[in-house]
PDB file of C-alpha atoms in Angstrom:
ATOM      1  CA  UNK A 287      47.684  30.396  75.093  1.00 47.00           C
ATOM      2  CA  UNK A 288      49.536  30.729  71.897  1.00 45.00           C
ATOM      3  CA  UNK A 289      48.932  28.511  68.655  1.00 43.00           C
ATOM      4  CA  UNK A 290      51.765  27.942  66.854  1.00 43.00           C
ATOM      5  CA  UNK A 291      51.538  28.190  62.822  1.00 45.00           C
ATOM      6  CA  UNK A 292      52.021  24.545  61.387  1.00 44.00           C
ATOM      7  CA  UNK A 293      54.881  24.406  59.056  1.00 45.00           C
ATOM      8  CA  UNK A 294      54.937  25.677  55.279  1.00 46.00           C
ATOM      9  CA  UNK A 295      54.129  22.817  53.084  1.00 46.00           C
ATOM     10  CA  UNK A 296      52.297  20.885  56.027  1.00 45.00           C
ATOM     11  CA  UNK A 297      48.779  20.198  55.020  1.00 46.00           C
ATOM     12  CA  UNK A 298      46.006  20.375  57.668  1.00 46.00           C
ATOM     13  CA  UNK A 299      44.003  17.390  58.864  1.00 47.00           C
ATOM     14  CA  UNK A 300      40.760  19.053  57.013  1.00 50.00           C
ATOM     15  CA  UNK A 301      42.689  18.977  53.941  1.00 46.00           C
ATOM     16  CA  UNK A 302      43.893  15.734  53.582  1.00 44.00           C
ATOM     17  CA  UNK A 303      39.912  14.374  54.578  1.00 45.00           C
ATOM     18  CA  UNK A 304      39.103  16.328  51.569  1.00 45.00           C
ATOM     19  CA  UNK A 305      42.120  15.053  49.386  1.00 38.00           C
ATOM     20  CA  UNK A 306      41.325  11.591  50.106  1.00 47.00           C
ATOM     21  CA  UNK A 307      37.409  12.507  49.384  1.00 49.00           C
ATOM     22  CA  UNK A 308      38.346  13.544  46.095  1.00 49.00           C
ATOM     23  CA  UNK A 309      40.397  10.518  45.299  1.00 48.00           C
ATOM     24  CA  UNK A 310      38.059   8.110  45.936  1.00 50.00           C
ATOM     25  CA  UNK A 311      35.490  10.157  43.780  1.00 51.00           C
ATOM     26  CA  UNK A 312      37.762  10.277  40.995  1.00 43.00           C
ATOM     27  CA  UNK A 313      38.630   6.600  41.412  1.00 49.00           C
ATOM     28  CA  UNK A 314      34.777   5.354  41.382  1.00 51.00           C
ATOM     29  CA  UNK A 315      34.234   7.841  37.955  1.00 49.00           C
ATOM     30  CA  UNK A 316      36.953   6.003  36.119  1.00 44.00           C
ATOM     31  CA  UNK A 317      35.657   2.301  37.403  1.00 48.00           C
ATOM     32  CA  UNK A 318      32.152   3.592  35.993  1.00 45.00           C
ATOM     33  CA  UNK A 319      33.751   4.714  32.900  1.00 40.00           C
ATOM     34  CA  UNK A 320      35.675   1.498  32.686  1.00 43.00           C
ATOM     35  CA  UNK A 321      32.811  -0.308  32.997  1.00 43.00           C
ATOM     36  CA  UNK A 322      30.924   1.189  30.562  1.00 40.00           C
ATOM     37  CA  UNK A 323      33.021   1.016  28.044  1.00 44.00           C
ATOM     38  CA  UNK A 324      34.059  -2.927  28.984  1.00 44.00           C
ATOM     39  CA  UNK A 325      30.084  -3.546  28.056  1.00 42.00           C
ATOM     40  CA  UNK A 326      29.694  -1.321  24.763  1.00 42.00           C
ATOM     41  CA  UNK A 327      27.535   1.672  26.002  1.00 39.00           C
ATOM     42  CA  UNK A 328      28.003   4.662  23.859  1.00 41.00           C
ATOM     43  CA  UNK A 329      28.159   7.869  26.623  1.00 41.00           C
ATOM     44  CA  UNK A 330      26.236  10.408  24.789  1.00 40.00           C
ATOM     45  CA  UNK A 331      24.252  13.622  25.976  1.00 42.00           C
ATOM     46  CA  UNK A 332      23.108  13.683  22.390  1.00 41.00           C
ATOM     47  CA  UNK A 333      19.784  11.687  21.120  1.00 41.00           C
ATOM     48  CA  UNK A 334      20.458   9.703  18.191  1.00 39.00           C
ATOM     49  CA  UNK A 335      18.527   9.450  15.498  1.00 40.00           C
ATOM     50  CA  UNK A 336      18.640   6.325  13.422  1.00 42.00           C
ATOM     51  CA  UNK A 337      15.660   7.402  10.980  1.00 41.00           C
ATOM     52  CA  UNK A 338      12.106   5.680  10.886  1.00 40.00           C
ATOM     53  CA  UNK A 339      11.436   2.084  11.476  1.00 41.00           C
ATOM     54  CA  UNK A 340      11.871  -0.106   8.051  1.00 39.00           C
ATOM     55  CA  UNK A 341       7.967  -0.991   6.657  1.00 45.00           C
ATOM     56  CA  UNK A 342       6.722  -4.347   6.792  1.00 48.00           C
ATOM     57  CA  UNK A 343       4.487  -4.008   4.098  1.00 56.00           C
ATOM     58  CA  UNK A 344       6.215  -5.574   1.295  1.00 69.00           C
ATOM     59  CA  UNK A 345       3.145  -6.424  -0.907  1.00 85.00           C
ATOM     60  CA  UNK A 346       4.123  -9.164  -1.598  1.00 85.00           C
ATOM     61  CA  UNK A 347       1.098 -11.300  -3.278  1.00 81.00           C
ATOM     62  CA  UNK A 348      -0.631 -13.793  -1.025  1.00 79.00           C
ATOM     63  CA  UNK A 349      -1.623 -16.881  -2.878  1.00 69.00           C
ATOM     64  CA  UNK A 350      -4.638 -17.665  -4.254  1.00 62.00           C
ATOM     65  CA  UNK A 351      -7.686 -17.490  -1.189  1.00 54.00           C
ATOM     66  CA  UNK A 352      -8.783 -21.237  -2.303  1.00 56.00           C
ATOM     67  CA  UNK A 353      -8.493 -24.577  -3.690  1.00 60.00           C
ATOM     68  CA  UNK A 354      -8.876 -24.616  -7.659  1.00 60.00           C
ATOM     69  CA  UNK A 355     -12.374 -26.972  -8.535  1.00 62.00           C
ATOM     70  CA  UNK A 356     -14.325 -28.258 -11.501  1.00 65.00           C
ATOM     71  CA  UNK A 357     -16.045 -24.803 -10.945  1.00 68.00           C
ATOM     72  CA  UNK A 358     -13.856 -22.715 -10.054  1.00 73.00           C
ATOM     73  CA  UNK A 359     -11.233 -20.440 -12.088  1.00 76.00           C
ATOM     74  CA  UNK A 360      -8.352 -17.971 -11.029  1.00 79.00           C
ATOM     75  CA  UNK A 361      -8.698 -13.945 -11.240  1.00 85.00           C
ATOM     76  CA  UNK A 362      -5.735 -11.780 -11.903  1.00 90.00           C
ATOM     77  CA  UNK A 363      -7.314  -8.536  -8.955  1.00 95.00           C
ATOM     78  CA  UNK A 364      -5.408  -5.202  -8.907  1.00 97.00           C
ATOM     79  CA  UNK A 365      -5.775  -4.397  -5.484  1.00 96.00           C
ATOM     80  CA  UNK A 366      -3.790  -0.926  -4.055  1.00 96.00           C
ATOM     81  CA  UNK A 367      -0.420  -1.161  -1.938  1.00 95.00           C
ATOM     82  CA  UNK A 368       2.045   1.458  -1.422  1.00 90.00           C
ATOM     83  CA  UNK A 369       0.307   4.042  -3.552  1.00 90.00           C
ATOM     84  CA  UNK A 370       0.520   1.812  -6.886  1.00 94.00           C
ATOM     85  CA  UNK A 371      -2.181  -1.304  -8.027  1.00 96.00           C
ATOM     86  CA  UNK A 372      -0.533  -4.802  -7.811  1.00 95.00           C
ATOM     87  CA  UNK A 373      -2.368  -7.623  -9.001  1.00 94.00           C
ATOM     88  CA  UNK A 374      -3.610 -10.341  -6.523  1.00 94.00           C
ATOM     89  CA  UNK A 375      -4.972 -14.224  -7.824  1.00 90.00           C
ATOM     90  CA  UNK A 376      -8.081 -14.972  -6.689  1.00 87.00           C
ATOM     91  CA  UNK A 377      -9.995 -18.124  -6.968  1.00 82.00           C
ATOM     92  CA  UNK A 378     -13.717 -17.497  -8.086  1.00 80.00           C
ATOM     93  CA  UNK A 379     -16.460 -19.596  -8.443  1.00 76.00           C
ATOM     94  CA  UNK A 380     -18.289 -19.512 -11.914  1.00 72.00           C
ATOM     95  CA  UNK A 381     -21.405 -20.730 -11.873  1.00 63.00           C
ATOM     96  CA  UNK A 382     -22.691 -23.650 -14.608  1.00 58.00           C
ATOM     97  CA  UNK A 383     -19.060 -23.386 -15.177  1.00 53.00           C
ATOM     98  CA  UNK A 384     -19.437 -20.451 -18.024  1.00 60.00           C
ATOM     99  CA  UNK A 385     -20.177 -16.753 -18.150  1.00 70.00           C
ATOM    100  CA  UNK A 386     -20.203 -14.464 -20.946  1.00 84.00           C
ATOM    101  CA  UNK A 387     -18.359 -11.381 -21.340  1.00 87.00           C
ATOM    102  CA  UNK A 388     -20.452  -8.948 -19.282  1.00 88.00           C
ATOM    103  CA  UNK A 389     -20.839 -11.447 -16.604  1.00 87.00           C
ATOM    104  CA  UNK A 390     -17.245 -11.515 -16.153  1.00 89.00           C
ATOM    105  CA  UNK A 391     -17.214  -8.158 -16.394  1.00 92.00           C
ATOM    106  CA  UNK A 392     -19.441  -8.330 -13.163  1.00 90.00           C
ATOM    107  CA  UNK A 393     -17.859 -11.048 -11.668  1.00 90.00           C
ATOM    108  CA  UNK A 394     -14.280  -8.900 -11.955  1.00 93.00           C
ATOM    109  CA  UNK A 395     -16.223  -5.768 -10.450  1.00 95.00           C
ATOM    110  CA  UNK A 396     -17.687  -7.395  -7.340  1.00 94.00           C
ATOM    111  CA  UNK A 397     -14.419  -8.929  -6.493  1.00 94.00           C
ATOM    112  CA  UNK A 398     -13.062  -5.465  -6.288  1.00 96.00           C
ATOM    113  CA  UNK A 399     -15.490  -4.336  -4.261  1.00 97.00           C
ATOM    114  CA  UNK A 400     -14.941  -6.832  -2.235  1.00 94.00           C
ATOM    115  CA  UNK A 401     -13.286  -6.012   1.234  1.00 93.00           C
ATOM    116  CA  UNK A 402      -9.354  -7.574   0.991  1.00 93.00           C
ATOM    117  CA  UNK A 403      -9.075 -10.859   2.830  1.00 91.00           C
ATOM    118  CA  UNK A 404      -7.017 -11.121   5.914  1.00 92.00           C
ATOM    119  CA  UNK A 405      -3.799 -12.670   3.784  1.00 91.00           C
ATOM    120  CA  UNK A 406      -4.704  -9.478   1.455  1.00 92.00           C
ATOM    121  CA  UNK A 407      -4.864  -7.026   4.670  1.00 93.00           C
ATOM    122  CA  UNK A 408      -1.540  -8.334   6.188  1.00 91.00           C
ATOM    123  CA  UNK A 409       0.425  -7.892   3.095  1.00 92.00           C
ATOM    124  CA  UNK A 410      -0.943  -3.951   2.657  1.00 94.00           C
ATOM    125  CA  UNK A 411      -3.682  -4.539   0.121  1.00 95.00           C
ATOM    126  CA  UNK A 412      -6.863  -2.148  -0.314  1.00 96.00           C
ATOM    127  CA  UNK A 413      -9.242  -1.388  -2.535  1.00 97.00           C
ATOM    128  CA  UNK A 414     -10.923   2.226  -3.686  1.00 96.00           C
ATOM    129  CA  UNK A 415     -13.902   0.785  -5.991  1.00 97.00           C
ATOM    130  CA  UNK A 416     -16.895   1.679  -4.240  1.00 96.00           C
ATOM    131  CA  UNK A 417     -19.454  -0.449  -3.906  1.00 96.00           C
ATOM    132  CA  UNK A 418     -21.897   1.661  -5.541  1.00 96.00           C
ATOM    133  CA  UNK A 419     -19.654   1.199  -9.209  1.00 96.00           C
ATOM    134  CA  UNK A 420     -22.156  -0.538 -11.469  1.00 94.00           C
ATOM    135  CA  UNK A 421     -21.082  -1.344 -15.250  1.00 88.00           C
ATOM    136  CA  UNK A 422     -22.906  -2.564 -17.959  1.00 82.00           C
ATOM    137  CA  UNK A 423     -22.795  -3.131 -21.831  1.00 77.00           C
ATOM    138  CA  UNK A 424     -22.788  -0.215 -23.879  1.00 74.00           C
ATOM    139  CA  UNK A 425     -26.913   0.011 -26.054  1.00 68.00           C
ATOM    140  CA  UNK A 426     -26.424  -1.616 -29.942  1.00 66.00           C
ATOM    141  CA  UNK A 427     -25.396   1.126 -32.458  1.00 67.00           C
ATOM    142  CA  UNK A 428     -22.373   2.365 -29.646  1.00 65.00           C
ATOM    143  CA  UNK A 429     -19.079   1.167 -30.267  1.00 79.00           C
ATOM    144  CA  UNK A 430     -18.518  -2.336 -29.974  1.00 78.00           C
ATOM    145  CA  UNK A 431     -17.575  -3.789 -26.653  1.00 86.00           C
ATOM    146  CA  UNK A 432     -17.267  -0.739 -24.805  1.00 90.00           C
ATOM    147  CA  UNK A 433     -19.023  -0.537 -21.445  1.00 92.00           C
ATOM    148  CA  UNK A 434     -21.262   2.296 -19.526  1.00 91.00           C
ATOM    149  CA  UNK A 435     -20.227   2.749 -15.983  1.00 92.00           C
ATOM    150  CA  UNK A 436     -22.763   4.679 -13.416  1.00 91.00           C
ATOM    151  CA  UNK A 437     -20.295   7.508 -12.825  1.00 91.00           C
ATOM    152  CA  UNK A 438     -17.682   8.886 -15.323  1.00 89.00           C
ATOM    153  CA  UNK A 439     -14.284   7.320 -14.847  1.00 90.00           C
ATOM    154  CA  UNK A 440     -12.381  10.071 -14.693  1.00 86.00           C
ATOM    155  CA  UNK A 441     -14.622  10.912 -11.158  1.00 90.00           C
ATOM    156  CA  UNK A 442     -13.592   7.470  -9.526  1.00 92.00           C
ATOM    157  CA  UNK A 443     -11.937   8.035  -5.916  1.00 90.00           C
ATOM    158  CA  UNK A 444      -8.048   7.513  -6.362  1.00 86.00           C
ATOM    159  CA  UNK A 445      -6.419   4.548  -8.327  1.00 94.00           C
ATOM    160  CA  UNK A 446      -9.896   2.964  -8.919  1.00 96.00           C
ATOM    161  CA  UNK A 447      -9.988   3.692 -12.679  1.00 96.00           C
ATOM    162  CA  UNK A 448      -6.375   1.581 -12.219  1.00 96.00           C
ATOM    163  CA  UNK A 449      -7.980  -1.223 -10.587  1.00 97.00           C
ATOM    164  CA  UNK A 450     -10.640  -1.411 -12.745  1.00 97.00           C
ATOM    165  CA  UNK A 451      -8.976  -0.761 -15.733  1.00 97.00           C
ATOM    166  CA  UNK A 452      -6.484  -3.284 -14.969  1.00 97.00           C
ATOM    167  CA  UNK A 453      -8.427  -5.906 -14.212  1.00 97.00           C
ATOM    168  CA  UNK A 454     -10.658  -6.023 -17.347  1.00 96.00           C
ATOM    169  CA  UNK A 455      -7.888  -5.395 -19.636  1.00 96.00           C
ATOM    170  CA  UNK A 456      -5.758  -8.547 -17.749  1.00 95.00           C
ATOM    171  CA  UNK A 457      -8.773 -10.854 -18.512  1.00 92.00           C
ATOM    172  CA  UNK A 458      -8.769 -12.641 -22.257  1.00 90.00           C
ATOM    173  CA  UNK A 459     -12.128 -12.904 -22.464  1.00 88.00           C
ATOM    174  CA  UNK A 460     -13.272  -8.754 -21.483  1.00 91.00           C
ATOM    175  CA  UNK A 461     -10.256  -7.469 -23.052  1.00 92.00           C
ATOM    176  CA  UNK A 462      -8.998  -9.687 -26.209  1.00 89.00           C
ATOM    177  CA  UNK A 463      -6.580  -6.866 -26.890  1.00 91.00           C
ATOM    178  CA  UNK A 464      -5.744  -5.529 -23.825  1.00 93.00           C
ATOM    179  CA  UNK A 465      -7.698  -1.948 -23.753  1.00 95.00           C
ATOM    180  CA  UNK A 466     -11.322  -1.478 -22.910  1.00 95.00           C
ATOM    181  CA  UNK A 467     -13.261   1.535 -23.936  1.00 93.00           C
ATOM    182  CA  UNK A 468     -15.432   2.864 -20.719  1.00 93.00           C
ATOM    183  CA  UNK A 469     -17.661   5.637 -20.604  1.00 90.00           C
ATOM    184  CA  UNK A 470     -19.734   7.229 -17.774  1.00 89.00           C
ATOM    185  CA  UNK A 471     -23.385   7.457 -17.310  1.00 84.00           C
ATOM    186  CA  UNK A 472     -25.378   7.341 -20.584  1.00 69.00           C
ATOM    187  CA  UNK A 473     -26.474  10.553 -20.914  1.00 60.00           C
ATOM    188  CA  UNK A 474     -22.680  11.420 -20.988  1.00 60.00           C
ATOM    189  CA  UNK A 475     -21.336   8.331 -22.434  1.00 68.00           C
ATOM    190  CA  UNK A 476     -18.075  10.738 -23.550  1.00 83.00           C
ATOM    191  CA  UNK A 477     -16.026   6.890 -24.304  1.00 90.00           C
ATOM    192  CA  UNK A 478     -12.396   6.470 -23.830  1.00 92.00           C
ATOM    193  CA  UNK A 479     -10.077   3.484 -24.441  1.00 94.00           C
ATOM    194  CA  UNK A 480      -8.170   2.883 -21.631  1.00 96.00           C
ATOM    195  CA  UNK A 481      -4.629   0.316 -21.125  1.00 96.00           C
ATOM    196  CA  UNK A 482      -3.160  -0.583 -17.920  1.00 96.00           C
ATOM    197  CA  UNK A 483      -0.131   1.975 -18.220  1.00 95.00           C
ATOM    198  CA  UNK A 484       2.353   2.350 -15.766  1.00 94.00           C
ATOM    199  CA  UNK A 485       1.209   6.119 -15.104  1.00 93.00           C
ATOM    200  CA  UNK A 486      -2.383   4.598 -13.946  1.00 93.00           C
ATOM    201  CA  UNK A 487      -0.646   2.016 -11.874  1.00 94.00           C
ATOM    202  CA  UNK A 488       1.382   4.601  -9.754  1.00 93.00           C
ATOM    203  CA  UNK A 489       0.110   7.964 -10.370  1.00 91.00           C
ATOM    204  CA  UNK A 490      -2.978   9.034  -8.181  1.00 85.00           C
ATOM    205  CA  UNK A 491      -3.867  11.749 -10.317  1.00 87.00           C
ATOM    206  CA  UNK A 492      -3.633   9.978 -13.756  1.00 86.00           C
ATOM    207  CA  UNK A 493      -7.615   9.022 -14.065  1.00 83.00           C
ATOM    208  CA  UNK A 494      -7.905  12.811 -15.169  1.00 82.00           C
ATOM    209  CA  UNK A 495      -5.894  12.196 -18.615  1.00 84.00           C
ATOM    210  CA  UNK A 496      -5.996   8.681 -19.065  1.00 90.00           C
ATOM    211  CA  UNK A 497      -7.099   7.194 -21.893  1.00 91.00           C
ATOM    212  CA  UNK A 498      -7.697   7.708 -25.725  1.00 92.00           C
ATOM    213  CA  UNK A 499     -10.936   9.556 -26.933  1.00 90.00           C
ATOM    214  CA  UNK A 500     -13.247   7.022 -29.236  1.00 87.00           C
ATOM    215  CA  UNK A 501     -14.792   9.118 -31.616  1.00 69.00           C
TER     216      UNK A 501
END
């Protein structure tokens, strides 16, 4: 039996299966591509990076931790946020409703020792005064008003000189005219005057030249 060659031109059944295959396929692609373009979906082999996540911590001061009483008065606390010190108000309690200078002093030193309350936490607030810092008044015959502290300032951990620094010099009553003069253990009471600069308020490294020597 002979077969007969179709005709030039004349496609083969096989051929137009695979034709109409091929149609179709093409025909769904576009109605995919259609679609994802109708719903705003960027097609992209490429990962795309939009940069870190924005911070939440804005420290942003909480308000004060209390309601003011007969007994009670308001602390300006430099607590650390965002590798500076920021103050924070704090109510405090003061007993007999007076304290001298060096209880002040105390009272300011405990409340930075103090763990940050939850408000405090939330907003990014530390603290690096250990609770091991002890300060007290320098002996008569030193200079006037300065104050001993256990360890010399200048080996406090990281922005605590700041904090504590700070916070005496923001109080009226420690720090008339804004410095205080600090010194380490008495032995090597080598006293400085320090000021809240901006340096010690940002700078990590700035308790090694900080201060003024007091001769």
């Amino acid at each position: 039996m002979t077969l007969r060659n179709a005709p030039a031109g004349t496609p083969r059944s096989g051929g137009r299966r695979a034709l109409r295959g091929s149609t179709a396929a093409l025909a769904a692609s576009c109605a995919a591509l259609a679609a994802l373009s109708g719903c705003g979906i960027r097609s992209t082999t490429v990962p795309v990076d939009d940069g870190p996540a924005p911070s939440r911590v804005a420290c942003a001061p909480p308000g004060a931790s209390a309601t003011p009483g007969q007994d009670t008065m308001v602390d300006k606390v430099y607590l650390v946020c965002n590798t500076q010190v920021t103050p924070v108000s704090r109510y405090v309690d003061v007993r007999d409703g007076r304290l001298d200078r060096i209880g002040e002093v105390r009272t300011l030193l405990a409340q930075l020792q103090m763990s940050p309350r939850t408000a405090e936490t939330k907003a990014g607030f530390s603290t690096a005064v250990p609770g091991t810092l002890q300060v007290v008044e320098v002996p008569s015959g030193s200079h006037k008003g300065a104050l001993l502290l256990n360890l010399r300032p200048q080996d406090l951990p990281s922005f605590a000189l700041a904090q504590l620094v700070c916070t005496l010099t923001a109080d009226s009553l420690v720090s008339p005219g804004h410095s205080v003069v600090l010194g380490g253990p008495e032995q090597d009471a080598k006293l400085r005057s320090y000021t809240c600069t901006s340096d010690l308020r940002s700078r990590s490294d700035a308790a090694d030249g900080a201060g003024t020597a007091v001769g």
